JSON list of C-alpha atoms in Angstrom, two decimals:
[
{"chain": "A", "resi": 1, "resn": "ALA", "atom": "CA", "xyz": [-45.16, 8.59, -30.28]},
{"chain": "A", "resi": 2, "resn": "ARG", "atom": "CA", "xyz": [-42.16, 7.78, -28.10]},
{"chain": "A", "resi": 3, "resn": "ARG", "atom": "CA", "xyz": [-38.56, 10.28, -28.19]},
{"chain": "A", "resi": 4, "resn": "HIS", "atom": "CA", "xyz": [-35.66, 9.32, -28.64]},
{"chain": "A", "resi": 5, "resn": "LEU", "atom": "CA", "xyz": [-32.81, 11.44, -26.91]},
{"chain": "A", "resi": 6, "resn": "HIS", "atom": "CA", "xyz": [-29.88, 12.08, -29.03]},
{"chain": "A", "resi": 7, "resn": "VAL", "atom": "CA", "xyz": [-26.91, 11.24, -25.50]},
{"chain": "A", "resi": 8, "resn": "PRO", "atom": "CA", "xyz": [-23.74, 13.45, -26.95]},
{"chain": "A", "resi": 9, "resn": "ALA", "atom": "CA", "xyz": [-20.90, 11.02, -26.93]},
{"chain": "A", "resi": 10, "resn": "THR", "atom": "CA", "xyz": [-18.99, 13.87, -24.79]},
{"chain": "A", "resi": 11, "resn": "VAL", "atom": "CA", "xyz": [-21.86, 12.68, -22.31]},
{"chain": "A", "resi": 12, "resn": "LEU", "atom": "CA", "xyz": [-21.20, 8.52, -22.53]},
{"chain": "A", "resi": 13, "resn": "ALA", "atom": "CA", "xyz": [-17.31, 9.11, -21.99]},
{"chain": "A", "resi": 14, "resn": "ALA", "atom": "CA", "xyz": [-17.68, 11.29, -18.67]},
{"chain": "A", "resi": 15, "resn": "ARG", "atom": "CA", "xyz": [-20.17, 8.18, -17.17]},
{"chain": "A", "resi": 16, "resn": "GLU", "atom": "CA", "xyz": [-18.05, 5.81, -18.19]},
{"chain": "A", "resi": 17, "resn": "VAL", "atom": "CA", "xyz": [-14.88, 7.56, -16.28]},
{"chain": "A", "resi": 18, "resn": "ILE", "atom": "CA", "xyz": [-17.78, 8.36, -13.64]},
{"chain": "A", "resi": 19, "resn": "ILE", "atom": "CA", "xyz": [-18.29, 4.54, -13.55]},
{"chain": "A", "resi": 20, "resn": "ALA", "atom": "CA", "xyz": [-14.51, 4.02, -13.19]},
{"chain": "A", "resi": 21, "resn": "LEU", "atom": "CA", "xyz": [-13.03, 5.72, -10.43]},
{"chain": "A", "resi": 22, "resn": "LEU", "atom": "CA", "xyz": [-16.95, 4.52, -8.45]},
{"chain": "A", "resi": 23, "resn": "ALA", "atom": "CA", "xyz": [-15.88, 1.19, -8.55]},
{"chain": "A", "resi": 24, "resn": "ARG", "atom": "CA", "xyz": [-12.71, 1.63, -8.02]},
{"chain": "A", "resi": 25, "resn": "ASP", "atom": "CA", "xyz": [-13.44, 4.02, -4.66]},
{"chain": "A", "resi": 26, "resn": "LEU", "atom": "CA", "xyz": [-15.49, 1.30, -3.47]},
{"chain": "A", "resi": 27, "resn": "GLU", "atom": "CA", "xyz": [-13.79, -1.64, -3.79]},
{"chain": "A", "resi": 28, "resn": "GLU", "atom": "CA", "xyz": [-10.80, 0.78, -1.88]},
{"chain": "A", "resi": 29, "resn": "LEU", "atom": "CA", "xyz": [-13.29, 1.01, 0.02]},
{"chain": "A", "resi": 30, "resn": "GLU", "atom": "CA", "xyz": [-14.25, -2.64, 1.12]},
{"chain": "A", "resi": 31, "resn": "VAL", "atom": "CA", "xyz": [-10.40, -3.77, 1.30]},
{"chain": "A", "resi": 32, "resn": "THR", "atom": "CA", "xyz": [-10.11, -0.86, 3.32]},
{"chain": "A", "resi": 33, "resn": "GLU", "atom": "CA", "xyz": [-13.18, -1.99, 6.15]},
{"chain": "A", "resi": 34, "resn": "ARG", "atom": "CA", "xyz": [-12.64, -5.66, 5.18]},
{"chain": "A", "resi": 35, "resn": "LEU", "atom": "CA", "xyz": [-9.23, -5.38, 7.48]},
{"chain": "A", "resi": 36, "resn": "GLY", "atom": "CA", "xyz": [-11.28, -3.53, 10.61]},
{"chain": "A", "resi": 37, "resn": "PRO", "atom": "CA", "xyz": [-10.50, -1.65, 12.76]},
{"chain": "A", "resi": 38, "resn": "GLY", "atom": "CA", "xyz": [-7.65, 0.02, 13.94]},
{"chain": "A", "resi": 39, "resn": "VAL", "atom": "CA", "xyz": [-6.13, 2.22, 17.01]},
{"chain": "A", "resi": 40, "resn": "VAL", "atom": "CA", "xyz": [-5.09, 6.14, 17.58]},
{"chain": "A", "resi": 41, "resn": "VAL", "atom": "CA", "xyz": [-1.80, 5.32, 19.71]},
{"chain": "A", "resi": 42, "resn": "ASP", "atom": "CA", "xyz": [-0.06, 8.24, 21.67]},
{"chain": "A", "resi": 43, "resn": "ALA", "atom": "CA", "xyz": [3.53, 8.87, 21.41]},
{"chain": "A", "resi": 44, "resn": "ASP", "atom": "CA", "xyz": [4.51, 5.94, 23.70]},
{"chain": "A", "resi": 45, "resn": "ASP", "atom": "CA", "xyz": [2.25, 3.65, 21.64]},
{"chain": "A", "resi": 46, "resn": "ARG", "atom": "CA", "xyz": [-0.63, 3.56, 24.02]},
{"chain": "A", "resi": 47, "resn": "VAL", "atom": "CA", "xyz": [-4.08, 2.80, 22.89]},
{"chain": "A", "resi": 48, "resn": "ILE", "atom": "CA", "xyz": [-5.79, 6.14, 22.99]},
{"chain": "A", "resi": 49, "resn": "GLU", "atom": "CA", "xyz": [-8.98, 5.25, 20.82]},
{"chain": "A", "resi": 50, "resn": "VAL", "atom": "CA", "xyz": [-10.28, 2.23, 18.58]},
{"chain": "A", "resi": 51, "resn": "VAL", "atom": "CA", "xyz": [-11.70, 3.24, 15.37]},
{"chain": "A", "resi": 52, "resn": "THR", "atom": "CA", "xyz": [-12.18, 2.69, 11.80]},
{"chain": "A", "resi": 53, "resn": "ARG", "atom": "CA", "xyz": [-9.52, 3.06, 8.73]},
{"chain": "A", "resi": 54, "resn": "SER", "atom": "CA", "xyz": [-12.00, 5.53, 7.11]},
{"chain": "A", "resi": 55, "resn": "GLU", "atom": "CA", "xyz": [-11.57, 7.00, 10.47]},
{"chain": "A", "resi": 56, "resn": "LEU", "atom": "CA", "xyz": [-7.80, 6.79, 10.28]},
{"chain": "A", "resi": 57, "resn": "ARG", "atom": "CA", "xyz": [-7.34, 7.25, 7.03]},
{"chain": "A", "resi": 58, "resn": "ALA", "atom": "CA", "xyz": [-10.04, 11.24, 7.33]},
{"chain": "A", "resi": 59, "resn": "ARG", "atom": "CA", "xyz": [-8.60, 12.12, 11.15]},
{"chain": "A", "resi": 60, "resn": "GLY", "atom": "CA", "xyz": [-4.53, 12.60, 9.19]},
{"chain": "A", "resi": 61, "resn": "ALA", "atom": "CA", "xyz": [-2.16, 14.10, 11.09]},
{"chain": "A", "resi": 62, "resn": "ALA", "atom": "CA", "xyz": [-4.11, 14.35, 13.93]},
{"chain": "A", "resi": 63, "resn": "ALA", "atom": "CA", "xyz": [-4.79, 10.18, 14.15]},
{"chain": "A", "resi": 64, "resn": "ARG", "atom": "CA", "xyz": [-1.55, 8.83, 15.12]},
{"chain": "A", "resi": 65, "resn": "HIS", "atom": "CA", "xyz": [-1.53, 4.98, 14.32]},
{"chain": "A", "resi": 66, "resn": "ARG", "atom": "CA", "xyz": [1.33, 1.55, 14.34]},
{"chain": "A", "resi": 67, "resn": "ALA", "atom": "CA", "xyz": [1.90, 0.64, 10.95]},
{"chain": "A", "resi": 68, "resn": "CYS", "atom": "CA", "xyz": [4.30, -2.18, 10.07]},
{"chain": "A", "resi": 69, "resn": "TYR", "atom": "CA", "xyz": [6.91, -2.45, 6.99]},
{"chain": "A", "resi": 70, "resn": "VAL", "atom": "CA", "xyz": [8.50, -5.43, 5.81]},
{"chain": "A", "resi": 71, "resn": "ALA", "atom": "CA", "xyz": [11.73, -5.21, 3.09]},
{"chain": "A", "resi": 72, "resn": "VAL", "atom": "CA", "xyz": [12.79, -8.55, 1.43]},
{"chain": "A", "resi": 73, "resn": "LEU", "atom": "CA", "xyz": [15.39, -9.33, 0.03]},
{"chain": "A", "resi": 74, "resn": "THR", "atom": "CA", "xyz": [15.51, -12.51, -2.33]},
{"chain": "A", "resi": 75, "resn": "SER", "atom": "CA", "xyz": [18.32, -15.68, -1.60]},
{"chain": "A", "resi": 76, "resn": "GLY", "atom": "CA", "xyz": [21.05, -13.34, -3.92]},
{"chain": "A", "resi": 77, "resn": "GLY", "atom": "CA", "xyz": [20.29, -10.33, -1.68]},
{"chain": "A", "resi": 78, "resn": "GLU", "atom": "CA", "xyz": [18.73, -8.43, -3.68]},
{"chain": "A", "resi": 79, "resn": "LEU", "atom": "CA", "xyz": [15.88, -5.76, -2.64]},
{"chain": "A", "resi": 80, "resn": "VAL", "atom": "CA", "xyz": [12.08, -6.95, -3.78]},
{"chain": "A", "resi": 81, "resn": "VAL", "atom": "CA", "xyz": [10.62, -3.35, -4.30]},
{"chain": "A", "resi": 82, "resn": "HIS", "atom": "CA", "xyz": [6.91, -3.39, -5.92]},
{"chain": "A", "resi": 83, "resn": "ARG", "atom": "CA", "xyz": [4.55, -1.06, -7.28]},
{"chain": "A", "resi": 84, "resn": "ARG", "atom": "CA", "xyz": [1.80, 0.41, -5.54]},
{"chain": "A", "resi": 85, "resn": "ALA", "atom": "CA", "xyz": [-2.01, 0.30, -6.92]},
{"chain": "A", "resi": 86, "resn": "ASP", "atom": "CA", "xyz": [-3.34, 3.36, -8.90]},
{"chain": "A", "resi": 87, "resn": "TRP", "atom": "CA", "xyz": [-6.54, 3.39, -6.23]},
{"chain": "A", "resi": 88, "resn": "LYS", "atom": "CA", "xyz": [-4.38, 3.03, -3.80]},
{"chain": "A", "resi": 89, "resn": "ASP", "atom": "CA", "xyz": [-5.03, 6.00, -1.40]},
{"chain": "A", "resi": 90, "resn": "VAL", "atom": "CA", "xyz": [-1.15, 6.63, 0.09]},
{"chain": "A", "resi": 91, "resn": "CYS", "atom": "CA", "xyz": [1.52, 7.31, -3.17]},
{"chain": "A", "resi": 92, "resn": "PRO", "atom": "CA", "xyz": [-0.31, 5.46, -5.46]},
{"chain": "A", "resi": 93, "resn": "GLY", "atom": "CA", "xyz": [1.12, 4.44, -8.13]},
{"chain": "A", "resi": 94, "resn": "TYR", "atom": "CA", "xyz": [5.02, 4.16, -6.75]},
{"chain": "A", "resi": 95, "resn": "TRP", "atom": "CA", "xyz": [7.17, 2.20, -6.80]},
{"chain": "A", "resi": 96, "resn": "ASP", "atom": "CA", "xyz": [7.58, 1.19, -2.63]},
{"chain": "A", "resi": 97, "resn": "VAL", "atom": "CA", "xyz": [10.97, -0.97, -1.34]},
{"chain": "A", "resi": 98, "resn": "CYS", "atom": "CA", "xyz": [8.76, -1.95, 1.84]},
{"chain": "A", "resi": 99, "resn": "PHE", "atom": "CA", "xyz": [5.75, -4.27, 2.09]},
{"chain": "A", "resi": 100, "resn": "GLY", "atom": "CA", "xyz": [3.14, -3.20, 4.41]},
{"chain": "A", "resi": 101, "resn": "GLY", "atom": "CA", "xyz": [0.74, -1.09, 6.47]},
{"chain": "A", "resi": 102, "resn": "VAL", "atom": "CA", "xyz": [-1.86, 0.01, 9.43]},
{"chain": "A", "resi": 103, "resn": "LEU", "atom": "CA", "xyz": [-1.95, -3.40, 12.06]},
{"chain": "A", "resi": 104, "resn": "GLY", "atom": "CA", "xyz": [-5.95, -3.93, 13.25]},
{"chain": "A", "resi": 105, "resn": "ALA", "atom": "CA", "xyz": [-7.07, -3.48, 16.38]},
{"chain": "A", "resi": 106, "resn": "GLY", "atom": "CA", "xyz": [-5.10, -6.17, 18.77]},
{"chain": "A", "resi": 107, "resn": "GLU", "atom": "CA", "xyz": [-3.65, -7.07, 15.88]},
{"chain": "A", "resi": 108, "resn": "PRO", "atom": "CA", "xyz": [0.54, -8.01, 17.65]},
{"chain": "A", "resi": 109, "resn": "TRP", "atom": "CA", "xyz": [2.84, -6.53, 15.74]},
{"chain": "A", "resi": 110, "resn": "GLU", "atom": "CA", "xyz": [4.88, -9.18, 13.81]},
{"chain": "A", "resi": 111, "resn": "ALA", "atom": "CA", "xyz": [1.41, -11.48, 12.78]},
{"chain": "A", "resi": 112, "resn": "ALA", "atom": "CA", "xyz": [0.45, -8.35, 11.15]},
{"chain": "A", "resi": 113, "resn": "ALA", "atom": "CA", "xyz": [3.20, -7.51, 9.36]},
{"chain": "A", "resi": 114, "resn": "ARG", "atom": "CA", "xyz": [3.39, -11.50, 8.27]},
{"chain": "A", "resi": 115, "resn": "ARG", "atom": "CA", "xyz": [-0.55, -10.95, 7.16]},
{"chain": "A", "resi": 116, "resn": "GLU", "atom": "CA", "xyz": [0.32, -7.44, 5.49]},
{"chain": "A", "resi": 117, "resn": "LEU", "atom": "CA", "xyz": [3.05, -9.19, 3.63]},
{"chain": "A", "resi": 118, "resn": "GLN", "atom": "CA", "xyz": [0.71, -12.96, 2.82]},
{"chain": "A", "resi": 119, "resn": "GLU", "atom": "CA", "xyz": [-2.07, -10.14, 1.61]},
{"chain": "A", "resi": 120, "resn": "GLU", "atom": "CA", "xyz": [0.63, -8.24, -1.03]},
{"chain": "A", "resi": 121, "resn": "ALA", "atom": "CA", "xyz": [2.47, -10.01, -1.53]},
{"chain": "A", "resi": 122, "resn": "GLY", "atom": "CA", "xyz": [1.61, -13.47, -1.19]},
{"chain": "A", "resi": 123, "resn": "VAL", "atom": "CA", "xyz": [4.61, -14.94, 0.09]},
{"chain": "A", "resi": 124, "resn": "ASP", "atom": "CA", "xyz": [5.04, -16.50, 3.39]},
{"chain": "A", "resi": 125, "resn": "ALA", "atom": "CA", "xyz": [8.62, -15.44, 5.40]},
{"chain": "A", "resi": 126, "resn": "PRO", "atom": "CA", "xyz": [10.66, -15.83, 8.62]},
{"chain": "A", "resi": 127, "resn": "LEU", "atom": "CA", "xyz": [10.80, -12.31, 9.89]},
{"chain": "A", "resi": 128, "resn": "GLU", "atom": "CA", "xyz": [13.36, -10.18, 11.69]},
{"chain": "A", "resi": 129, "resn": "LEU", "atom": "CA", "xyz": [12.55, -7.36, 13.45]},
{"chain": "A", "resi": 130, "resn": "LEU", "atom": "CA", "xyz": [15.57, -4.62, 12.43]},
{"chain": "A", "resi": 131, "resn": "GLY", "atom": "CA", "xyz": [14.00, -1.00, 14.30]},
{"chain": "A", "resi": 132, "resn": "VAL", "atom": "CA", "xyz": [10.87, 0.81, 15.61]},
{"chain": "A", "resi": 133, "resn": "GLY", "atom": "CA", "xyz": [10.49, 4.58, 15.17]},
{"chain": "A", "resi": 134, "resn": "SER", "atom": "CA", "xyz": [7.60, 6.54, 15.07]},
{"chain": "A", "resi": 135, "resn": "TRP", "atom": "CA", "xyz": [7.77, 9.55, 12.10]},
{"chain": "A", "resi": 136, "resn": "GLU", "atom": "CA", "xyz": [5.47, 12.37, 11.96]},
{"chain": "A", "resi": 137, "resn": "GLY", "atom": "CA", "xyz": [5.08, 13.88, 8.32]},
{"chain": "A", "resi": 138, "resn": "ARG", "atom": "CA", "xyz": [2.45, 17.01, 7.27]},
{"chain": "A", "resi": 139, "resn": "ASP", "atom": "CA", "xyz": [-0.86, 14.41, 7.03]},
{"chain": "A", "resi": 140, "resn": "THR", "atom": "CA", "xyz": [0.55, 10.99, 8.80]},
{"chain": "A", "resi": 141, "resn": "ARG", "atom": "CA", "xyz": [1.80, 10.21, 11.91]},
{"chain": "A", "resi": 142, "resn": "LEU", "atom": "CA", "xyz": [2.65, 6.77, 13.26]},
{"chain": "A", "resi": 143, "resn": "ILE", "atom": "CA", "xyz": [4.80, 4.13, 15.17]},
{"chain": "A", "resi": 144, "resn": "GLY", "atom": "CA", "xyz": [6.34, 1.46, 12.73]},
{"chain": "A", "resi": 145, "resn": "ARG", "atom": "CA", "xyz": [8.09, -1.62, 13.20]},
{"chain": "A", "resi": 146, "resn": "VAL", "atom": "CA", "xyz": [10.56, -2.51, 10.55]},
{"chain": "A", "resi": 147, "resn": "TYR", "atom": "CA", "xyz": [10.76, -6.11, 9.52]},
{"chain": "A", "resi": 148, "resn": "LEU", "atom": "CA", "xyz": [13.51, -7.77, 7.43]},
{"chain": "A", "resi": 149, "resn": "GLY", "atom": "CA", "xyz": [12.38, -11.64, 5.35]},
{"chain": "A", "resi": 150, "resn": "HIS", "atom": "CA", "xyz": [14.04, -13.52, 2.56]},
{"chain": "A", "resi": 151, "resn": "SER", "atom": "CA", "xyz": [11.86, -15.36, -0.39]},
{"chain": "A", "resi": 152, "resn": "ASP", "atom": "CA", "xyz": [12.39, -15.72, -4.20]},
{"chain": "A", "resi": 153, "resn": "GLY", "atom": "CA", "xyz": [8.88, -15.76, -4.53]},
{"chain": "A", "resi": 154, "resn": "PRO", "atom": "CA", "xyz": [6.64, -16.77, -6.30]},
{"chain": "A", "resi": 155, "resn": "PHE", "atom": "CA", "xyz": [5.17, -12.95, -5.33]},
{"chain": "A", "resi": 156, "resn": "THR", "atom": "CA", "xyz": [1.26, -13.71, -6.60]},
{"chain": "A", "resi": 157, "resn": "CYS", "atom": "CA", "xyz": [0.69, -10.13, -5.12]},
{"chain": "A", "resi": 158, "resn": "PRO", "atom": "CA", "xyz": [-3.30, -11.71, -3.88]},
{"chain": "A", "resi": 159, "resn": "ASP", "atom": "CA", "xyz": [-5.08, -8.66, -2.58]},
{"chain": "A", "resi": 160, "resn": "GLY", "atom": "CA", "xyz": [-4.13, -6.23, -5.77]},
{"chain": "A", "resi": 161, "resn": "GLU", "atom": "CA", "xyz": [-2.39, -3.35, -3.28]},
{"chain": "A", "resi": 162, "resn": "VAL", "atom": "CA", "xyz": [0.77, -4.31, -5.44]},
{"chain": "A", "resi": 163, "resn": "VAL", "atom": "CA", "xyz": [1.15, -4.73, -9.18]},
{"chain": "A", "resi": 164, "resn": "GLU", "atom": "CA", "xyz": [4.60, -5.21, -10.13]},
{"chain": "A", "resi": 165, "resn": "VAL", "atom": "CA", "xyz": [7.33, -6.94, -8.45]},
{"chain": "A", "resi": 166, "resn": "GLY", "atom": "CA", "xyz": [10.95, -7.31, -9.18]},
{"chain": "A", "resi": 167, "resn": "THR", "atom": "CA", "xyz": [14.07, -6.77, -8.09]},
{"chain": "A", "resi": 168, "resn": "PRO", "atom": "CA", "xyz": [16.39, -3.65, -9.17]},
{"chain": "A", "resi": 169, "resn": "GLN", "atom": "CA", "xyz": [18.37, -5.52, -11.26]},
{"chain": "A", "resi": 170, "resn": "HIS", "atom": "CA", "xyz": [15.51, -7.26, -13.12]},
{"chain": "A", "resi": 171, "resn": "PHE", "atom": "CA", "xyz": [14.56, -3.53, -13.81]},
{"chain": "A", "resi": 172, "resn": "PHE", "atom": "CA", "xyz": [18.28, -2.86, -15.09]},
{"chain": "A", "resi": 173, "resn": "GLU", "atom": "CA", "xyz": [17.60, -5.99, -17.37]},
{"chain": "A", "resi": 174, "resn": "ASN", "atom": "CA", "xyz": [14.36, -5.13, -19.27]},
{"chain": "A", "resi": 175, "resn": "PRO", "atom": "CA", "xyz": [13.05, -2.43, -20.98]},
{"chain": "A", "resi": 176, "resn": "VAL", "atom": "CA", "xyz": [10.78, 0.10, -17.57]},
{"chain": "A", "resi": 177, "resn": "GLU", "atom": "CA", "xyz": [9.75, 3.65, -18.53]},
{"chain": "A", "resi": 178, "resn": "GLU", "atom": "CA", "xyz": [13.27, 6.16, -17.53]},
{"chain": "A", "resi": 179, "resn": "ARG", "atom": "CA", "xyz": [11.04, 7.27, -14.34]},
{"chain": "A", "resi": 180, "resn": "THR", "atom": "CA", "xyz": [11.32, 3.99, -12.69]},
{"chain": "A", "resi": 181, "resn": "LYS", "atom": "CA", "xyz": [15.29, 3.66, -13.69]},
{"chain": "A", "resi": 182, "resn": "LEU", "atom": "CA", "xyz": [15.30, 7.19, -12.19]},
{"chain": "A", "resi": 183, "resn": "PHE", "atom": "CA", "xyz": [14.05, 6.07, -8.63]},
{"chain": "A", "resi": 184, "resn": "LEU", "atom": "CA", "xyz": [16.31, 2.75, -8.56]},
{"chain": "A", "resi": 185, "resn": "ARG", "atom": "CA", "xyz": [19.23, 3.98, -8.59]},
{"chain": "A", "resi": 186, "resn": "GLN", "atom": "CA", "xyz": [18.02, 7.02, -6.50]},
{"chain": "A", "resi": 187, "resn": "ILE", "atom": "CA", "xyz": [17.35, 3.73, -3.92]},
{"chain": "A", "resi": 188, "resn": "LEU", "atom": "CA", "xyz": [20.27, 2.02, -4.62]}
]
């Protein structure tokens, strides 16, 4: 005789949450490792070591790395802002004013900026270097370059790292969460 085991609904719900979290972590790992290794650099931007993206993140502030940022303006001069996916390990779900990310090992700066813009926004645009700098925080140290591009889209966000795109004017004209409006008021 077979016995049927009754599993409480709360256990089944917890199982679904765990499966969803594992799927999210796997998706993030696939995106991270697909990009290949990154580099640890010294304060003068000299390469010290080539490591996996996972290792770069795991080391935190102990692994100074290279990152690029691309601010995009529309033909009307409006800043394009976007919301990061909830699965991102840095600032998940936050609104951002620049597309960008970590450079791959041996990847030229502008090529990385173009790649990030294409992956995150789905657009290609001529880029202008605005500046170079370094930043040190509690969990991160980096050397970065900021670029400016111009595009009216369409912003297709093909890699899933960006889940919403718009301009501050768009958000003020359409219904959005109050915290989004507060954020936009702070940056304007």
